[in-house]
GROMACS .gro file of C-alpha atoms in nm:
model
  383
    1UNK     CA    1   0.025  -0.002  -0.005
    2UNK     CA    2   0.131   0.362  -0.113
    3UNK     CA    3   0.156   0.671   0.093
    4UNK     CA    4  -0.073   0.919  -0.018
    5UNK     CA    5   0.062   1.262  -0.189
    6UNK     CA    6   0.272   1.428  -0.010
    7UNK     CA    7   0.406   1.242   0.255
    8UNK     CA    8   0.752   1.007   0.161
    9UNK     CA    9   0.880   0.755   0.471
   10UNK     CA   10   1.272   0.652   0.547
   11UNK     CA   11   1.260   0.367   0.794
   12UNK     CA   12   1.585   0.144   0.908
   13UNK     CA   13   1.672  -0.049   1.164
   14UNK     CA   14   1.911   0.186   1.476
   15UNK     CA   15   1.994  -0.134   1.670
   16UNK     CA   16   1.690  -0.128   1.901
   17UNK     CA   17   1.577  -0.475   1.786
   18UNK     CA   18   1.770  -0.742   1.639
   19UNK     CA   19   1.703  -0.795   1.299
   20UNK     CA   20   1.387  -0.607   1.253
   21UNK     CA   21   1.326  -0.223   1.169
   22UNK     CA   22   1.326   0.010   1.459
   23UNK     CA   23   1.293   0.322   1.314
   24UNK     CA   24   1.095   0.564   1.114
   25UNK     CA   25   0.974   0.881   1.000
   26UNK     CA   26   0.722   0.999   0.845
   27UNK     CA   27   0.759   1.351   0.664
   28UNK     CA   28   0.498   1.614   0.438
   29UNK     CA   29   0.661   1.795   0.159
   30UNK     CA   30   0.535   2.071   0.358
   31UNK     CA   31   0.399   2.188   0.752
   32UNK     CA   32   0.035   1.990   0.762
   33UNK     CA   33  -0.212   2.081   0.848
   34UNK     CA   34  -0.312   1.793   1.166
   35UNK     CA   35  -0.514   1.674   1.463
   36UNK     CA   36  -0.323   1.441   1.769
   37UNK     CA   37  -0.500   1.301   1.954
   38UNK     CA   38  -0.287   1.161   2.365
   39UNK     CA   39  -0.273   0.906   2.657
   40UNK     CA   40  -0.431   1.056   2.961
   41UNK     CA   41  -0.146   0.794   3.166
   42UNK     CA   42   0.007   1.008   3.494
   43UNK     CA   43   0.304   0.867   3.401
   44UNK     CA   44   0.281   0.950   3.017
   45UNK     CA   45   0.644   0.892   2.858
   46UNK     CA   46   0.800   1.240   2.722
   47UNK     CA   47   0.722   1.154   2.325
   48UNK     CA   48   0.381   1.261   2.445
   49UNK     CA   49   0.436   1.555   2.637
   50UNK     CA   50   0.633   1.707   2.306
   51UNK     CA   51   0.433   1.577   2.097
   52UNK     CA   52   0.074   1.775   2.271
   53UNK     CA   53   0.280   2.052   2.307
   54UNK     CA   54   0.366   2.035   1.885
   55UNK     CA   55   0.059   1.934   1.828
   56UNK     CA   56  -0.145   2.191   1.903
   57UNK     CA   57  -0.058   2.456   1.693
   58UNK     CA   58  -0.300   2.159   1.436
   59UNK     CA   59   0.025   2.202   1.229
   60UNK     CA   60   0.271   1.890   1.182
   61UNK     CA   61   0.507   1.776   0.859
   62UNK     CA   62   0.690   1.518   1.019
   63UNK     CA   63   0.634   1.200   1.296
   64UNK     CA   64   0.948   1.024   1.436
   65UNK     CA   65   0.917   0.643   1.564
   66UNK     CA   66   1.111   0.493   1.780
   67UNK     CA   67   0.987   0.104   1.810
   68UNK     CA   68   1.071  -0.124   2.081
   69UNK     CA   69   1.214   0.155   2.379
   70UNK     CA   70   0.902   0.385   2.453
   71UNK     CA   71   1.146   0.566   2.703
   72UNK     CA   72   0.918   0.629   2.987
   73UNK     CA   73   1.011   0.708   3.375
   74UNK     CA   74   1.319   0.875   3.217
   75UNK     CA   75   1.407   1.188   3.429
   76UNK     CA   76   1.587   1.562   3.239
   77UNK     CA   77   1.822   1.348   3.052
   78UNK     CA   78   1.515   1.111   2.851
   79UNK     CA   79   1.294   1.374   2.845
   80UNK     CA   80   1.596   1.560   2.627
   81UNK     CA   81   1.658   1.237   2.451
   82UNK     CA   82   1.335   1.305   2.307
   83UNK     CA   83   1.414   1.706   2.279
   84UNK     CA   84   1.698   1.605   2.018
   85UNK     CA   85   1.480   1.328   1.855
   86UNK     CA   86   1.293   1.565   1.740
   87UNK     CA   87   1.552   1.871   1.691
   88UNK     CA   88   1.797   1.594   1.469
   89UNK     CA   89   1.446   1.514   1.257
   90UNK     CA   90   1.392   1.855   1.258
   91UNK     CA   91   1.737   1.906   1.056
   92UNK     CA   92   1.711   1.610   0.853
   93UNK     CA   93   1.408   1.728   0.628
   94UNK     CA   94   1.431   2.018   0.711
   95UNK     CA   95   1.145   2.178   0.895
   96UNK     CA   96   1.082   2.313   1.205
   97UNK     CA   97   1.116   2.129   1.560
   98UNK     CA   98   0.729   2.254   1.696
   99UNK     CA   99   0.641   2.069   1.286
  100UNK     CA  100   0.718   1.740   1.462
  101UNK     CA  101   0.553   1.461   1.590
  102UNK     CA  102   0.757   1.211   1.819
  103UNK     CA  103   0.605   0.840   1.966
  104UNK     CA  104   0.758   0.565   2.126
  105UNK     CA  105   0.706   0.206   2.166
  106UNK     CA  106   0.823  -0.036   2.413
  107UNK     CA  107   0.960  -0.158   2.726
  108UNK     CA  108   0.938   0.179   2.994
  109UNK     CA  109   1.232   0.225   3.202
  110UNK     CA  110   1.501   0.216   2.927
  111UNK     CA  111   1.671   0.549   2.798
  112UNK     CA  112   1.688   0.529   2.398
  113UNK     CA  113   1.976   0.424   2.255
  114UNK     CA  114   2.128   0.775   2.182
  115UNK     CA  115   2.448   0.668   2.069
  116UNK     CA  116   2.274   0.456   1.770
  117UNK     CA  117   2.039   0.727   1.725
  118UNK     CA  118   2.179   1.078   1.757
  119UNK     CA  119   2.474   0.844   1.426
  120UNK     CA  120   2.159   0.762   1.245
  121UNK     CA  121   2.010   1.167   1.288
  122UNK     CA  122   2.319   1.307   1.207
  123UNK     CA  123   2.371   1.137   0.881
  124UNK     CA  124   1.989   1.115   0.771
  125UNK     CA  125   1.844   1.391   0.547
  126UNK     CA  126   1.620   1.451   0.335
  127UNK     CA  127   1.327   1.424   0.067
  128UNK     CA  128   1.283   1.037   0.156
  129UNK     CA  129   1.270   0.818  -0.161
  130UNK     CA  130   1.030   0.553   0.022
  131UNK     CA  131   0.672   0.541   0.030
  132UNK     CA  132   0.550   0.185   0.147
  133UNK     CA  133   0.254   0.217   0.355
  134UNK     CA  134   0.327  -0.184   0.478
  135UNK     CA  135   0.708  -0.073   0.559
  136UNK     CA  136   0.592   0.213   0.797
  137UNK     CA  137   0.361  -0.035   0.986
  138UNK     CA  138   0.612  -0.279   1.021
  139UNK     CA  139   0.842  -0.065   1.135
  140UNK     CA  140   0.622   0.063   1.470
  141UNK     CA  141   0.563  -0.290   1.576
  142UNK     CA  142   0.631  -0.462   1.888
  143UNK     CA  143   0.431  -0.763   1.970
  144UNK     CA  144   0.187  -0.737   1.700
  145UNK     CA  145   0.263  -1.033   1.468
  146UNK     CA  146   0.189  -0.880   1.175
  147UNK     CA  147   0.187  -0.521   1.028
  148UNK     CA  148  -0.150  -0.356   1.064
  149UNK     CA  149  -0.296  -0.054   0.751
  150UNK     CA  150  -0.618   0.065   0.583
  151UNK     CA  151  -0.669   0.247   0.259
  152UNK     CA  152  -0.999   0.425   0.162
  153UNK     CA  153  -0.989   0.685  -0.178
  154UNK     CA  154  -1.285   0.933  -0.200
  155UNK     CA  155  -1.507   1.058  -0.521
  156UNK     CA  156  -1.231   1.270  -0.634
  157UNK     CA  157  -0.995   0.978  -0.616
  158UNK     CA  158  -0.845   1.174  -0.301
  159UNK     CA  159  -0.684   0.861  -0.040
  160UNK     CA  160  -0.647   0.809   0.303
  161UNK     CA  161  -0.403   0.621   0.424
  162UNK     CA  162  -0.400   0.447   0.861
  163UNK     CA  163  -0.094   0.253   0.966
  164UNK     CA  164  -0.116   0.120   1.419
  165UNK     CA  165   0.030  -0.088   1.598
  166UNK     CA  166  -0.134  -0.235   1.907
  167UNK     CA  167  -0.158  -0.573   2.073
  168UNK     CA  168  -0.188  -0.484   2.445
  169UNK     CA  169  -0.199  -0.217   2.737
  170UNK     CA  170  -0.483  -0.106   2.478
  171UNK     CA  171  -0.723   0.078   2.778
  172UNK     CA  172  -0.747   0.431   2.634
  173UNK     CA  173  -0.842   0.769   2.745
  174UNK     CA  174  -0.819   0.998   2.496
  175UNK     CA  175  -0.612   0.783   2.207
  176UNK     CA  176  -0.431   0.389   2.159
  177UNK     CA  177  -0.204   0.234   2.120
  178UNK     CA  178   0.013   0.439   1.827
  179UNK     CA  179  -0.203   0.522   1.498
  180UNK     CA  180  -0.113   0.764   1.266
  181UNK     CA  181  -0.322   0.834   0.897
  182UNK     CA  182  -0.200   1.028   0.627
  183UNK     CA  183  -0.493   1.177   0.401
  184UNK     CA  184  -0.341   1.407   0.040
  185UNK     CA  185  -0.708   1.540   0.084
  186UNK     CA  186  -0.816   1.911   0.185
  187UNK     CA  187  -0.923   1.948   0.510
  188UNK     CA  188  -0.947   2.279   0.784
  189UNK     CA  189  -0.749   2.290   1.017
  190UNK     CA  190  -1.100   2.219   1.199
  191UNK     CA  191  -1.271   2.042   1.086
  192UNK     CA  192  -0.984   1.755   1.095
  193UNK     CA  193  -0.983   1.793   1.468
  194UNK     CA  194  -1.315   1.851   1.509
  195UNK     CA  195  -1.368   1.480   1.251
  196UNK     CA  196  -1.096   1.360   1.419
  197UNK     CA  197  -1.157   1.353   1.861
  198UNK     CA  198  -1.497   1.193   1.671
  199UNK     CA  199  -1.380   0.932   1.475
  200UNK     CA  200  -1.127   0.850   1.755
  201UNK     CA  201  -1.401   0.809   1.999
  202UNK     CA  202  -1.645   0.534   1.794
  203UNK     CA  203  -1.262   0.314   1.696
  204UNK     CA  204  -0.943   0.344   1.863
  205UNK     CA  205  -1.151   0.486   2.244
  206UNK     CA  206  -1.323   0.196   2.219
  207UNK     CA  207  -1.039  -0.035   2.213
  208UNK     CA  208  -0.983  -0.285   2.495
  209UNK     CA  209  -0.768  -0.545   2.487
  210UNK     CA  210  -0.693  -0.605   2.841
  211UNK     CA  211  -0.799  -0.302   3.081
  212UNK     CA  212  -0.438  -0.154   3.075
  213UNK     CA  213  -0.345   0.213   2.956
  214UNK     CA  214   0.028   0.279   2.766
  215UNK     CA  215   0.247   0.501   2.858
  216UNK     CA  216   0.338   0.646   2.525
  217UNK     CA  217  -0.035   0.556   2.335
  218UNK     CA  218  -0.093   0.871   2.061
  219UNK     CA  219  -0.311   0.911   1.736
  220UNK     CA  220  -0.299   1.124   1.434
  221UNK     CA  221  -0.358   1.250   1.138
  222UNK     CA  222  -0.152   1.466   0.884
  223UNK     CA  223  -0.348   1.629   0.654
  224UNK     CA  224  -0.115   1.663   0.305
  225UNK     CA  225  -0.411   1.874   0.094
  226UNK     CA  226  -0.226   1.796  -0.207
  227UNK     CA  227  -0.573   1.568  -0.414
  228UNK     CA  228  -0.768   1.852  -0.311
  229UNK     CA  229  -1.152   1.989  -0.147
  230UNK     CA  230  -1.406   1.706  -0.032
  231UNK     CA  231  -1.653   1.670   0.054
  232UNK     CA  232  -1.638   1.657   0.498
  233UNK     CA  233  -1.955   1.442   0.534
  234UNK     CA  234  -1.776   1.186   0.248
  235UNK     CA  235  -1.392   1.296   0.433
  236UNK     CA  236  -1.554   1.236   0.757
  237UNK     CA  237  -1.740   0.887   0.683
  238UNK     CA  238  -1.394   0.754   0.518
  239UNK     CA  239  -1.144   0.848   0.770
  240UNK     CA  240  -1.470   0.686   0.946
  241UNK     CA  241  -1.343   0.380   0.782
  242UNK     CA  242  -0.981   0.392   0.764
  243UNK     CA  243  -0.991   0.379   1.187
  244UNK     CA  244  -1.271   0.126   1.244
  245UNK     CA  245  -1.101  -0.088   1.033
  246UNK     CA  246  -0.759  -0.014   1.235
  247UNK     CA  247  -0.884  -0.077   1.517
  248UNK     CA  248  -1.093  -0.472   1.432
  249UNK     CA  249  -0.682  -0.579   1.289
  250UNK     CA  250  -0.588  -0.461   1.613
  251UNK     CA  251  -0.861  -0.660   1.858
  252UNK     CA  252  -0.756  -0.886   1.704
  253UNK     CA  253  -0.424  -0.956   1.741
  254UNK     CA  254  -0.401  -0.858   2.027
  255UNK     CA  255  -0.145  -1.098   2.249
  256UNK     CA  256  -0.188  -1.436   2.228
  257UNK     CA  257  -0.559  -1.361   2.139
  258UNK     CA  258  -0.802  -1.679   1.881
  259UNK     CA  259  -1.102  -1.453   1.849
  260UNK     CA  260  -1.209  -1.084   1.769
  261UNK     CA  261  -1.518  -0.962   2.038
  262UNK     CA  262  -1.758  -0.717   2.011
  263UNK     CA  263  -2.001  -0.591   2.262
  264UNK     CA  264  -2.273  -0.385   2.055
  265UNK     CA  265  -2.463  -0.300   2.357
  266UNK     CA  266  -2.774  -0.056   2.273
  267UNK     CA  267  -3.161   0.093   2.462
  268UNK     CA  268  -2.921   0.220   2.692
  269UNK     CA  269  -3.013   0.612   2.894
  270UNK     CA  270  -2.671   0.770   2.750
  271UNK     CA  271  -2.396   0.731   2.485
  272UNK     CA  272  -2.210   0.668   2.812
  273UNK     CA  273  -2.351   0.431   2.909
  274UNK     CA  274  -2.361   0.228   2.612
  275UNK     CA  275  -1.993   0.252   2.682
  276UNK     CA  276  -1.911   0.221   3.035
  277UNK     CA  277  -2.142  -0.122   2.961
  278UNK     CA  278  -1.950  -0.240   2.718
  279UNK     CA  279  -1.646  -0.221   2.841
  280UNK     CA  280  -1.708  -0.371   3.152
  281UNK     CA  281  -1.819  -0.671   2.931
  282UNK     CA  282  -1.485  -0.669   2.761
  283UNK     CA  283  -1.288  -0.630   3.009
  284UNK     CA  284  -1.377  -0.891   3.178
  285UNK     CA  285  -1.090  -1.164   3.193
  286UNK     CA  286  -1.437  -1.425   3.340
  287UNK     CA  287  -1.638  -1.317   3.013
  288UNK     CA  288  -1.305  -1.325   2.748
  289UNK     CA  289  -1.231  -1.694   2.969
  290UNK     CA  290  -1.581  -1.839   2.850
  291UNK     CA  291  -1.489  -1.722   2.500
  292UNK     CA  292  -1.166  -1.879   2.507
  293UNK     CA  293  -1.348  -2.187   2.584
  294UNK     CA  294  -1.608  -2.108   2.342
  295UNK     CA  295  -1.878  -2.130   2.638
  296UNK     CA  296  -2.207  -2.005   2.608
  297UNK     CA  297  -2.210  -1.893   2.962
  298UNK     CA  298  -2.434  -1.635   2.929
  299UNK     CA  299  -2.431  -1.545   3.354
  300UNK     CA  300  -2.083  -1.396   3.297
  301UNK     CA  301  -2.216  -1.111   3.061
  302UNK     CA  302  -2.490  -1.033   3.305
  303UNK     CA  303  -2.217  -1.048   3.581
  304UNK     CA  304  -1.978  -0.828   3.410
  305UNK     CA  305  -2.362  -0.539   3.287
  306UNK     CA  306  -2.445  -0.607   3.678
  307UNK     CA  307  -2.104  -0.490   3.787
  308UNK     CA  308  -2.200  -0.054   3.650
  309UNK     CA  309  -2.336  -0.064   4.091
  310UNK     CA  310  -2.375   0.338   4.009
  311UNK     CA  311  -2.664   0.301   3.687
  312UNK     CA  312  -2.935   0.258   3.893
  313UNK     CA  313  -3.197   0.255   3.611
  314UNK     CA  314  -3.066  -0.105   3.466
  315UNK     CA  315  -3.390  -0.368   3.605
  316UNK     CA  316  -3.207  -0.646   3.440
  317UNK     CA  317  -3.619  -0.800   3.391
  318UNK     CA  318  -3.573  -0.565   3.167
  319UNK     CA  319  -3.211  -0.678   3.046
  320UNK     CA  320  -3.219  -0.868   2.678
  321UNK     CA  321  -2.840  -1.030   2.655
  322UNK     CA  322  -2.684  -1.233   2.321
  323UNK     CA  323  -2.430  -1.447   2.109
  324UNK     CA  324  -2.444  -1.341   1.756
  325UNK     CA  325  -2.880  -1.422   1.684
  326UNK     CA  326  -2.952  -1.603   1.897
  327UNK     CA  327  -3.081  -1.429   2.274
  328UNK     CA  328  -3.014  -1.637   2.567
  329UNK     CA  329  -3.103  -1.409   2.792
  330UNK     CA  330  -3.409  -1.414   2.889
  331UNK     CA  331  -3.484  -1.678   2.645
  332UNK     CA  332  -3.488  -2.001   2.741
  333UNK     CA  333  -3.193  -2.237   2.571
  334UNK     CA  334  -3.206  -2.593   2.502
  335UNK     CA  335  -2.959  -2.794   2.487
  336UNK     CA  336  -2.874  -2.772   2.128
  337UNK     CA  337  -2.954  -2.410   2.108
  338UNK     CA  338  -2.608  -2.445   2.313
  339UNK     CA  339  -2.491  -2.674   2.093
  340UNK     CA  340  -2.538  -2.430   1.857
  341UNK     CA  341  -2.300  -2.185   2.107
  342UNK     CA  342  -2.067  -2.395   2.048
  343UNK     CA  343  -1.971  -2.387   1.764
  344UNK     CA  344  -2.071  -2.003   1.679
  345UNK     CA  345  -1.792  -1.871   1.985
  346UNK     CA  346  -1.522  -2.069   1.785
  347UNK     CA  347  -1.551  -1.855   1.506
  348UNK     CA  348  -1.250  -1.638   1.485
  349UNK     CA  349  -1.520  -1.298   1.557
  350UNK     CA  350  -1.795  -1.362   1.858
  351UNK     CA  351  -2.082  -1.113   1.922
  352UNK     CA  352  -2.244  -1.004   2.256
  353UNK     CA  353  -2.521  -0.818   2.207
  354UNK     CA  354  -2.742  -0.619   2.499
  355UNK     CA  355  -3.003  -0.384   2.468
  356UNK     CA  356  -3.043  -0.259   2.848
  357UNK     CA  357  -3.379  -0.120   2.729
  358UNK     CA  358  -3.278   0.232   2.993
  359UNK     CA  359  -3.294   0.430   2.642
  360UNK     CA  360  -3.274   0.472   2.267
  361UNK     CA  361  -2.857   0.550   2.187
  362UNK     CA  362  -2.609   0.279   2.125
  363UNK     CA  363  -2.216   0.199   2.207
  364UNK     CA  364  -1.948  -0.055   2.059
  365UNK     CA  365  -1.609  -0.179   2.158
  366UNK     CA  366  -1.419  -0.464   2.017
  367UNK     CA  367  -1.178  -0.632   2.229
  368UNK     CA  368  -1.026  -1.010   2.216
  369UNK     CA  369  -1.018  -1.289   2.446
  370UNK     CA  370  -0.762  -1.435   2.752
  371UNK     CA  371  -0.578  -1.679   2.637
  372UNK     CA  372  -0.206  -1.853   2.779
  373UNK     CA  373  -0.065  -1.726   2.514
  374UNK     CA  374  -0.110  -1.334   2.645
  375UNK     CA  375  -0.016  -1.468   2.996
  376UNK     CA  376   0.367  -1.660   2.831
  377UNK     CA  377   0.378  -1.307   2.563
  378UNK     CA  378   0.330  -1.030   2.933
  379UNK     CA  379   0.516  -1.262   3.158
  380UNK     CA  380   0.864  -1.289   2.985
  381UNK     CA  381   0.812  -0.937   2.822
  382UNK     CA  382   1.141  -0.791   2.931
  383UNK     CA  383   1.352  -1.092   2.949
   0.00000   0.00000   0.00000
């Protein structure tokens, strides 16, 4: 998959990973309208702190990513390293330091290997010749099993291309993991920011792998404008399609995951209630393990709904629960239906539906099952 018009990339190995690419710069020909959202973790890394400041004016020209090293909880030296990374990238492509977004992902508590990065930055010169979004997606991976890309084309030929990484520690407040969306559509800065934030709420912010929040989460969109103006509604729909595609890929590739879980809560009092209940279900270890074991134990879904104790308008007599298109509560199910549900739960994707009976709003969240593979990956992460 090619990058949109106006963007090029440099991908390299600087020695953080043993045998795969671990350093990326995506650069625009000139400063772009942009929007970015970040983790709200109180242990946010210097890359987030710097990038939050640089993206505040909704103008960016480059994104630099260091993979397999988060540079989090490294104090003033780590902050100085991240500032130097931004400055070196800006010098290489000839833009302002404030136009560079810095992103990092990987082990917490380790500083960048600045000797290697400094040497590489000293030799780096734009303009770049790389145009492969697949190469960018591969270079930002950590425990992902495969690169994640998505694309949409607007009626005037403008393209939206997204790349993302992240298969664990995904339970966002403002964004999630690392996700970068590039477009050659011309979109005013205010419209781009408002649209992106709305889309993020329904996609990346509706994703949870393990209920933990990363210290480095960053999601950004840059618009070069090279393909001309577009209809804003068409752009919003296409942007949502790209981000939703990436969200589903991330959930399906959750650490050790074998099954994508989609939880659709309808009949809610408001969006917040629908999302809160949906997250309670998708984050429940008991629900996750039931799906993994193909056990149609709808009682675990009822338990997760019941945990939302502050939602006093939820009345169990009005709640409906379904697996796929089969209602399992309050409608009784027999042995034959249970066997059918066991087969359904062995599929690659499982839909859990809930109608709360408290209103008319709905929300959908995305997650995955909990396997012994998740335990092994995270038990051995730094060793």
